[in-house]
PDB file of C-alpha atoms and ligand atoms in Angstrom:
ATOM      1  CA  MET A   1      -1.209   0.992  -4.370  1.00 93.00           C
ATOM      2  CA  ASN A   2      -0.519  -0.354  -8.486  1.00 97.00           C
ATOM      3  CA  LEU A   3      -2.145   2.535  -9.732  1.00 97.00           C
ATOM      4  CA  VAL A   4      -2.711   4.034 -14.223  1.00 98.00           C
ATOM      5  CA  LEU A   5      -3.775   7.054 -14.482  1.00 98.00           C
ATOM      6  CA  LEU A   6      -6.073   7.105 -17.570  1.00 98.00           C
ATOM      7  CA  GLY A   7      -7.234  10.151 -19.592  1.00 97.00           C
ATOM      8  CA  ALA A   8      -6.910  12.930 -22.882  1.00 96.00           C
ATOM      9  CA  PRO A   9      -4.297  14.961 -22.167  1.00 94.00           C
ATOM     10  CA  GLY A  10      -6.072  17.669 -19.908  1.00 93.00           C
ATOM     11  CA  ALA A  11      -7.800  15.442 -18.292  1.00 96.00           C
ATOM     12  CA  GLY A  12      -6.570  16.723 -14.666  1.00 94.00           C
ATOM     13  CA  LYS A  13      -4.090  13.260 -14.338  1.00 94.00           C
ATOM     14  CA  GLY A  14      -0.646  15.097 -13.801  1.00 90.00           C
ATOM     15  CA  THR A  15      -3.002  17.563 -10.917  1.00 89.00           C
ATOM     16  CA  GLN A  16      -4.428  14.832  -8.970  1.00 94.00           C
ATOM     17  CA  ARG A  17      -1.227  11.852  -9.612  1.00 92.00           C
ATOM     18  CA  ALA A  18       0.533  15.492  -6.776  1.00 87.00           C
ATOM     19  CA  PHE A  19      -1.963  14.528  -4.233  1.00 89.00           C
ATOM     20  CA  LEU A  20      -2.021  10.677  -5.040  1.00 93.00           C
ATOM     21  CA  VAL A  21       2.109  10.543  -4.468  1.00 91.00           C
ATOM     22  CA  GLN A  22       1.680  12.164  -1.077  1.00 90.00           C
ATOM     23  CA  ARG A  23      -0.740  10.133   0.009  1.00 91.00           C
ATOM     24  CA  TYR A  24       0.575   7.011  -0.629  1.00 92.00           C
ATOM     25  CA  GLY A  25       4.300   7.194  -0.727  1.00 93.00           C
ATOM     26  CA  ILE A  26       4.588   5.381  -4.003  1.00 95.00           C
ATOM     27  CA  PRO A  27       6.581   6.546  -7.298  1.00 96.00           C
ATOM     28  CA  VAL A  28       4.911   7.705 -10.373  1.00 96.00           C
ATOM     29  CA  ILE A  29       6.249   6.587 -13.505  1.00 97.00           C
ATOM     30  CA  ALA A  30       5.042   8.927 -16.102  1.00 96.00           C
ATOM     31  CA  THR A  31       6.380   8.370 -19.390  1.00 97.00           C
ATOM     32  CA  GLY A  32       5.588  12.004 -20.915  1.00 95.00           C
ATOM     33  CA  ASP A  33       8.180  13.585 -18.324  1.00 93.00           C
ATOM     34  CA  THR A  34      10.563  10.714 -19.229  1.00 96.00           C
ATOM     35  CA  LEU A  35      10.625  11.457 -22.482  1.00 97.00           C
ATOM     36  CA  ARG A  36      10.927  14.932 -22.320  1.00 94.00           C
ATOM     37  CA  ASP A  37      13.993  14.388 -19.975  1.00 94.00           C
ATOM     38  CA  GLU A  38      16.037  12.298 -22.627  1.00 96.00           C
ATOM     39  CA  ARG A  39      15.478  15.523 -25.722  1.00 95.00           C
ATOM     40  CA  LYS A  40      16.477  17.960 -23.069  1.00 93.00           C
ATOM     41  CA  ALA A  41      19.704  15.663 -22.108  1.00 97.00           C
ATOM     42  CA  ASP A  42      19.760  14.982 -26.195  1.00 98.00           C
ATOM     43  CA  THR A  43      20.156  11.433 -25.612  1.00 98.00           C
ATOM     44  CA  PRO A  44      19.720   9.225 -28.741  1.00 97.00           C
ATOM     45  CA  LEU A  45      16.436   8.496 -27.956  1.00 97.00           C
ATOM     46  CA  GLY A  46      15.128  12.004 -27.280  1.00 97.00           C
ATOM     47  CA  ARG A  47      16.428  13.573 -30.202  1.00 98.00           C
ATOM     48  CA  GLN A  48      14.781  10.134 -31.698  1.00 97.00           C
ATOM     49  CA  VAL A  49      10.846  11.183 -30.232  1.00 98.00           C
ATOM     50  CA  ALA A  50      10.854  14.391 -30.308  1.00 97.00           C
ATOM     51  CA  PRO A  51       9.467  14.950 -34.099  1.00 96.00           C
ATOM     52  CA  ILE A  52       6.813  12.513 -33.224  1.00 97.00           C
ATOM     53  CA  MET A  53       5.829  14.147 -29.997  1.00 96.00           C
ATOM     54  CA  ASP A  54       6.266  17.398 -31.630  1.00 94.00           C
ATOM     55  CA  ARG A  55       3.290  16.348 -34.180  1.00 94.00           C
ATOM     56  CA  GLY A  56       1.127  14.931 -31.063  1.00 95.00           C
ATOM     57  CA  ASP A  57       1.912  10.826 -32.336  1.00 97.00           C
ATOM     58  CA  LEU A  58       2.314   7.993 -29.803  1.00 98.00           C
ATOM     59  CA  VAL A  59       6.002   6.782 -29.864  1.00 98.00           C
ATOM     60  CA  PRO A  60       6.129   3.240 -30.944  1.00 98.00           C
ATOM     61  CA  ASP A  61       5.157   0.667 -28.053  1.00 98.00           C
ATOM     62  CA  ASP A  62       8.171  -1.615 -27.761  1.00 97.00           C
ATOM     63  CA  LEU A  63       9.684   2.209 -27.103  1.00 97.00           C
ATOM     64  CA  LEU A  64       7.822   2.838 -23.880  1.00 98.00           C
ATOM     65  CA  VAL A  65       7.203  -1.006 -23.172  1.00 98.00           C
ATOM     66  CA  GLN A  66      10.665  -0.902 -22.493  1.00 97.00           C
ATOM     67  CA  ILE A  67      10.896   2.229 -20.283  1.00 97.00           C
ATOM     68  CA  VAL A  68       8.249   1.345 -18.096  1.00 98.00           C
ATOM     69  CA  ASN A  69       9.953  -2.275 -17.843  1.00 98.00           C
ATOM     70  CA  LYS A  70      13.117  -1.324 -16.760  1.00 97.00           C
ATOM     71  CA  ARG A  71      11.287   1.475 -14.288  1.00 97.00           C
ATOM     72  CA  LEU A  72       9.261  -1.726 -12.397  1.00 98.00           C
ATOM     73  CA  GLN A  73      12.571  -3.667 -12.254  1.00 97.00           C
ATOM     74  CA  GLN A  74      13.790  -1.064  -9.225  1.00 97.00           C
ATOM     75  CA  PRO A  75      12.185  -1.952  -6.271  1.00 96.00           C
ATOM     76  CA  ASP A  76      11.331   1.489  -4.730  1.00 96.00           C
ATOM     77  CA  THR A  77       7.779  -0.305  -6.753  1.00 97.00           C
ATOM     78  CA  GLN A  78       7.376  -2.777  -4.995  1.00 95.00           C
ATOM     79  CA  ARG A  79       5.306  -0.652  -2.949  1.00 94.00           C
ATOM     80  CA  GLY A  80       3.167   0.302  -5.277  1.00 96.00           C
ATOM     81  CA  PHE A  81       3.491   3.114  -8.415  1.00 97.00           C
ATOM     82  CA  ILE A  82       1.426   5.559 -10.063  1.00 97.00           C
ATOM     83  CA  LEU A  83       1.414   4.854 -13.922  1.00 98.00           C
ATOM     84  CA  ASP A  84       0.755   8.349 -15.887  1.00 97.00           C
ATOM     85  CA  GLY A  85       0.388   8.618 -19.585  1.00 96.00           C
ATOM     86  CA  PHE A  86       1.053   4.826 -19.808  1.00 98.00           C
ATOM     87  CA  PRO A  87      -0.259   2.145 -21.218  1.00 98.00           C
ATOM     88  CA  ARG A  88      -2.122   3.963 -24.236  1.00 98.00           C
ATOM     89  CA  THR A  89      -2.608   1.711 -26.675  1.00 98.00           C
ATOM     90  CA  LEU A  90      -3.771  -2.002 -25.593  1.00 98.00           C
ATOM     91  CA  ALA A  91      -0.637  -3.230 -26.895  1.00 98.00           C
ATOM     92  CA  GLN A  92       0.879  -1.501 -23.594  1.00 98.00           C
ATOM     93  CA  ALA A  93      -2.138  -2.360 -21.683  1.00 98.00           C
ATOM     94  CA  GLN A  94      -1.172  -6.122 -22.533  1.00 98.00           C
ATOM     95  CA  ALA A  95       2.585  -5.327 -21.780  1.00 98.00           C
ATOM     96  CA  LEU A  96       2.168  -3.573 -19.131  1.00 98.00           C
ATOM     97  CA  ASP A  97      -0.711  -6.842 -17.909  1.00 98.00           C
ATOM     98  CA  ARG A  98       2.807  -9.880 -19.392  1.00 98.00           C
ATOM     99  CA  ILE A  99       5.129  -7.863 -17.109  1.00 97.00           C
ATOM    100  CA  LEU A 100       3.794  -7.252 -13.683  1.00 98.00           C
ATOM    101  CA  ALA A 101       3.062 -10.851 -13.864  1.00 98.00           C
ATOM    102  CA  GLU A 102       6.044 -11.852 -14.334  1.00 96.00           C
ATOM    103  CA  THR A 103       6.854 -10.406 -11.162  1.00 94.00           C
ATOM    104  CA  GLY A 104       3.721 -11.640  -8.724  1.00 96.00           C
ATOM    105  CA  ARG A 105       2.395  -8.204  -9.478  1.00 97.00           C
ATOM    106  CA  ALA A 106      -1.481  -6.850 -11.001  1.00 97.00           C
ATOM    107  CA  LEU A 107      -2.925  -4.044 -11.074  1.00 98.00           C
ATOM    108  CA  ASP A 108      -5.023  -2.541  -8.083  1.00 96.00           C
ATOM    109  CA  ALA A 109      -6.862   0.148 -10.259  1.00 97.00           C
ATOM    110  CA  VAL A 110      -7.244   2.502 -13.257  1.00 98.00           C
ATOM    111  CA  ILE A 111      -8.420   5.565 -12.610  1.00 98.00           C
ATOM    112  CA  TYR A 112     -10.126   6.946 -15.825  1.00 98.00           C
ATOM    113  CA  LEU A 113     -10.554  10.420 -15.958  1.00 98.00           C
ATOM    114  CA  ARG A 114     -13.480  11.382 -17.994  1.00 97.00           C
ATOM    115  CA  VAL A 115     -13.651  15.513 -20.049  1.00 97.00           C
ATOM    116  CA  SER A 116     -15.478  16.050 -22.619  1.00 95.00           C
ATOM    117  CA  ARG A 117     -13.278  17.300 -25.585  1.00 94.00           C
ATOM    118  CA  GLN A 118     -14.539  21.175 -25.626  1.00 93.00           C
ATOM    119  CA  VAL A 119     -13.105  20.855 -22.021  1.00 93.00           C
ATOM    120  CA  LEU A 120      -9.791  19.850 -23.152  1.00 94.00           C
ATOM    121  CA  ILE A 121      -9.151  22.137 -25.850  1.00 92.00           C
ATOM    122  CA  ASP A 122      -9.807  24.748 -23.475  1.00 89.00           C
ATOM    123  CA  ARG A 123      -7.924  23.725 -20.740  1.00 89.00           C
ATOM    124  CA  LEU A 124      -4.592  23.098 -23.173  1.00 90.00           C
ATOM    125  CA  ALA A 125      -4.501  26.565 -25.001  1.00 88.00           C
ATOM    126  CA  HIS A 126      -3.985  27.711 -21.564  1.00 89.00           C
ATOM    127  CA  ARG A 127      -1.854  25.299 -19.379  1.00 91.00           C
ATOM    128  CA  TYR A 128       1.212  26.114 -18.088  1.00 93.00           C
ATOM    129  CA  VAL A 129       3.837  24.235 -16.194  1.00 91.00           C
ATOM    130  CA  CYS A 130       7.130  25.208 -14.189  1.00 93.00           C
ATOM    131  CA  ARG A 131      10.090  24.269 -15.307  1.00 91.00           C
ATOM    132  CA  THR A 132      11.470  23.840 -11.661  1.00 91.00           C
ATOM    133  CA  CYS A 133       8.670  21.331 -10.501  1.00 89.00           C
ATOM    134  CA  GLY A 134       6.480  20.349 -12.909  1.00 87.00           C
ATOM    135  CA  SER A 135       3.489  21.285 -11.811  1.00 87.00           C
ATOM    136  CA  VAL A 136       1.062  22.243 -14.027  1.00 89.00           C
ATOM    137  CA  TYR A 137      -1.368  25.874 -14.011  1.00 90.00           C
ATOM    138  CA  THR A 138      -4.489  26.944 -15.963  1.00 88.00           C
ATOM    139  CA  PHE A 139      -4.967  30.397 -16.676  1.00 87.00           C
ATOM    140  CA  LYS A 140      -7.654  32.509 -17.947  1.00 82.00           C
ATOM    141  CA  PRO A 141      -6.978  34.070 -21.215  1.00 79.00           C
ATOM    142  CA  GLU A 142      -6.381  37.297 -20.250  1.00 84.00           C
ATOM    143  CA  GLU A 143      -4.175  36.769 -17.520  1.00 86.00           C
ATOM    144  CA  VAL A 144      -1.727  34.995 -20.003  1.00 81.00           C
ATOM    145  CA  ARG A 145      -0.282  38.027 -20.714  1.00 84.00           C
ATOM    146  CA  ASN A 146       0.998  38.363 -17.599  1.00 88.00           C
ATOM    147  CA  LEU A 147       2.587  34.831 -15.847  1.00 89.00           C
ATOM    148  CA  PRO A 148       3.398  34.811 -12.575  1.00 91.00           C
ATOM    149  CA  ARG A 149       6.059  32.725 -11.180  1.00 95.00           C
ATOM    150  CA  CYS A 150       5.302  29.052  -9.741  1.00 95.00           C
ATOM    151  CA  PRO A 151       3.805  29.617  -6.510  1.00 93.00           C
ATOM    152  CA  LYS A 152       5.588  26.851  -5.025  1.00 94.00           C
ATOM    153  CA  ASP A 153       9.477  27.418  -5.504  1.00 96.00           C
ATOM    154  CA  GLY A 154       9.169  30.787  -8.241  1.00 96.00           C
ATOM    155  CA  GLY A 155       9.995  28.997 -11.056  1.00 96.00           C
ATOM    156  CA  GLU A 156       9.329  29.854 -14.707  1.00 95.00           C
ATOM    157  CA  LEU A 157       5.945  29.021 -16.137  1.00 95.00           C
ATOM    158  CA  TYR A 158       5.972  27.776 -20.101  1.00 92.00           C
ATOM    159  CA  GLN A 159       3.530  26.086 -22.670  1.00 91.00           C
ATOM    160  CA  ARG A 160       4.923  23.325 -24.126  1.00 90.00           C
ATOM    161  CA  PRO A 161       5.379  23.204 -27.173  1.00 89.00           C
ATOM    162  CA  ASP A 162       3.340  20.314 -27.412  1.00 91.00           C
ATOM    163  CA  ASP A 163      -0.433  22.117 -25.886  1.00 91.00           C
ATOM    164  CA  ARG A 164      -0.392  24.977 -29.347  1.00 88.00           C
ATOM    165  CA  PRO A 165      -3.551  24.693 -30.784  1.00 86.00           C
ATOM    166  CA  GLU A 166      -3.125  22.263 -34.150  1.00 86.00           C
ATOM    167  CA  VAL A 167      -1.462  20.077 -31.759  1.00 92.00           C
ATOM    168  CA  VAL A 168      -3.585  19.977 -29.124  1.00 93.00           C
ATOM    169  CA  ALA A 169      -6.725  18.677 -31.077  1.00 93.00           C
ATOM    170  CA  ARG A 170      -4.590  15.703 -32.904  1.00 94.00           C
ATOM    171  CA  ARG A 171      -3.020  14.413 -29.787  1.00 95.00           C
ATOM    172  CA  ILE A 172      -7.131  14.269 -28.252  1.00 95.00           C
ATOM    173  CA  ASP A 173      -7.709  12.338 -31.545  1.00 95.00           C
ATOM    174  CA  VAL A 174      -5.033  10.172 -31.202  1.00 96.00           C
ATOM    175  CA  PHE A 175      -6.618   9.634 -27.447  1.00 97.00           C
ATOM    176  CA  LEU A 176      -9.970   8.848 -28.839  1.00 96.00           C
ATOM    177  CA  GLN A 177      -8.689   6.150 -31.677  1.00 97.00           C
ATOM    178  CA  GLN A 178      -5.848   4.727 -29.732  1.00 97.00           C
ATOM    179  CA  THR A 179      -6.245   4.879 -26.084  1.00 97.00           C
ATOM    180  CA  ALA A 180      -9.819   5.089 -25.376  1.00 97.00           C
ATOM    181  CA  PRO A 181      -9.998   0.964 -26.143  1.00 97.00           C
ATOM    182  CA  LEU A 182      -8.383   1.190 -22.668  1.00 98.00           C
ATOM    183  CA  ILE A 183     -11.756   2.436 -21.195  1.00 98.00           C
ATOM    184  CA  ASP A 184     -13.202  -1.429 -22.615  1.00 98.00           C
ATOM    185  CA  TYR A 185     -10.345  -2.797 -21.747  1.00 98.00           C
ATOM    186  CA  TYR A 186     -10.199  -2.353 -18.068  1.00 98.00           C
ATOM    187  CA  SER A 187     -14.012  -2.084 -17.313  1.00 98.00           C
ATOM    188  CA  ASN A 188     -13.627  -5.740 -18.389  1.00 98.00           C
ATOM    189  CA  GLN A 189     -11.133  -6.556 -15.962  1.00 97.00           C
ATOM    190  CA  ARG A 190     -13.481  -4.948 -13.324  1.00 96.00           C
ATOM    191  CA  LYS A 191     -10.109  -2.732 -12.840  1.00 97.00           C
ATOM    192  CA  LEU A 192     -11.986   0.528 -14.063  1.00 97.00           C
ATOM    193  CA  GLU A 193     -12.712   3.834 -11.524  1.00 97.00           C
ATOM    194  CA  ASN A 194     -15.023   5.857 -14.028  1.00 96.00           C
ATOM    195  CA  ILE A 195     -14.703   9.606 -12.497  1.00 97.00           C
ATOM    196  CA  ASP A 196     -16.105  12.937 -13.677  1.00 97.00           C
ATOM    197  CA  GLY A 197     -12.710  15.113 -14.392  1.00 97.00           C
ATOM    198  CA  GLN A 198     -14.952  18.258 -15.389  1.00 96.00           C
ATOM    199  CA  LEU A 199     -15.512  18.736 -11.490  1.00 96.00           C
ATOM    200  CA  PRO A 200     -13.109  21.217  -9.233  1.00 94.00           C
ATOM    201  CA  VAL A 201      -9.929  19.621  -8.657  1.00 93.00           C
ATOM    202  CA  GLU A 202     -10.670  19.063  -5.258  1.00 95.00           C
ATOM    203  CA  GLN A 203     -13.765  16.661  -5.521  1.00 97.00           C
ATOM    204  CA  VAL A 204     -11.488  15.323  -8.471  1.00 97.00           C
ATOM    205  CA  ARG A 205      -9.833  14.331  -5.643  1.00 96.00           C
ATOM    206  CA  GLU A 206     -11.973  13.026  -3.312  1.00 96.00           C
ATOM    207  CA  ALA A 207     -13.821  11.246  -5.977  1.00 97.00           C
ATOM    208  CA  ILE A 208     -10.784   9.189  -6.628  1.00 96.00           C
ATOM    209  CA  LEU A 209      -9.597   8.966  -2.540  1.00 94.00           C
ATOM    210  CA  ARG A 210     -13.108   7.060  -2.014  1.00 94.00           C
ATOM    211  CA  LYS A 211     -13.205   4.983  -4.810  1.00 94.00           C
ATOM    212  CA  LEU A 212      -9.324   3.771  -3.725  1.00 93.00           C
ATOM    213  CA  LYS A 213     -10.492   3.771   0.003  1.00 91.00           C
ATOM    214  CA  THR A 214     -12.411   0.745  -0.585  1.00 90.00           C
ATOM    215  CA  LEU A 215      -9.241  -1.266  -2.727  1.00 86.00           C
ATOM    216  CA  GLU A 216      -7.227  -0.593   1.107  1.00 80.00           C
ATOM    217  CA  PRO A 217      -7.294  -3.587   2.671  1.00 72.00           C
ATOM    218  CA  ALA A 218      -9.849  -2.920   5.899  1.00 63.00           C
ATOM    219  CA  ASN A 219      -6.382  -2.573   8.397  1.00 49.00           C
ATOM    220  CA  THR A 220      -4.508  -0.024   7.029  1.00 51.00           C
TER     221      THR A 220
HETATM  222  P1  AMP B 301       2.406  13.535 -21.860  1.00 76.61           P
HETATM  223  O1  AMP B 301       3.004  14.651 -20.873  1.00 76.61           O
HETATM  224  O2  AMP B 301       2.481  11.782 -21.002  1.00 76.61           O
HETATM  225  O3  AMP B 301       1.548  13.875 -22.296  1.00 76.61           O
HETATM  226  O4  AMP B 301       2.910  12.783 -23.294  1.00 76.61           O
HETATM  227  C1  AMP B 301       3.508  13.625 -23.916  1.00 76.61           C
HETATM  228  C2  AMP B 301       3.531  12.828 -25.308  1.00 76.61           C
HETATM  229  O5  AMP B 301       5.063  11.915 -25.512  1.00 76.61           O
HETATM  230  C3  AMP B 301       2.807  12.099 -25.771  1.00 76.61           C
HETATM  231  O6  AMP B 301       1.818  13.008 -26.683  1.00 76.61           O
HETATM  232  C4  AMP B 301       3.483  11.566 -27.254  1.00 76.61           C
HETATM  233  O7  AMP B 301       3.803  11.509 -27.686  1.00 76.61           O
HETATM  234  C5  AMP B 301       4.294  10.483 -26.084  1.00 76.61           C
HETATM  235  N1  AMP B 301       4.097  10.248 -25.388  1.00 76.61           N
HETATM  236  C6  AMP B 301       4.328   9.497 -23.560  1.00 76.61           C
HETATM  237  N2  AMP B 301       3.997   8.677 -23.179  1.00 76.61           N
HETATM  238  C7  AMP B 301       3.377   7.551 -24.489  1.00 76.61           C
HETATM  239  C8  AMP B 301       3.327   6.484 -24.553  1.00 76.61           C
HETATM  240  N3  AMP B 301       2.816   5.843 -23.542  1.00 76.61           N
HETATM  241  N4  AMP B 301       3.006   5.519 -25.359  1.00 76.61           N
HETATM  242  C9  AMP B 301       3.076   6.208 -26.922  1.00 76.61           C
HETATM  243  N5  AMP B 301       4.014   7.693 -26.667  1.00 76.61           N
HETATM  244  C10 AMP B 301       3.492   8.288 -24.960  1.00 76.61           C
HETATM  245 ZN1   ZN B 302       7.007  25.100  -9.754  1.00 76.61          ZN
END
């Protein structure tokens, strides 16, 4: 399965991808995670992208295309992959089609998680991420004062700096302006699977599974 997870920040891409990995046993390529790793390691790339990310803007296309191209040359992606956070612009989507075509591949589906602006803002304001395993949790406002540790591994939960309200508004605008055109792009390619991302997590998962089942070869 060659999949793209498409959706605004807070739409549930990170949450849903965990189960897709489990189910299909294919690697995730999450460009936001890659960039955060570069920053943590304090590489030249990391230093270059830090101020852009902290403003909530997009990193230049060529940098991202290079990262994803390199990753897609690795053999473990031959059996499939899940792209999370890429492509985010039309130029990136076109580059991706080209990269895949060069290696005789194509996308099977683009899963679009649709969520209203207000729900995104509410979710991101109370979103916390585990430092150890990257799991994402959303809390009610009153729970934030007494944050638990990650239930999976006891890791510390923290709020991403770009989840602060000022930056969140900017990131959602950037999504609407630069990434939302991909909905039409993939719809025209008959690749788009439209999912209501406001349903409870399990129902979103079921809806994704139902769509993907129709794409699996009948004998597997
Ligand atoms: P994410 O974790 O996917 O929300 O990404 C965090 C930040 O990394 C974004 O707000 C962008 O600044 C940057 N970023 C991640 N993926 C891309 C991409 N495909 N194109 C441009 N910038 C990206
Ligand atoms: Zn954890």
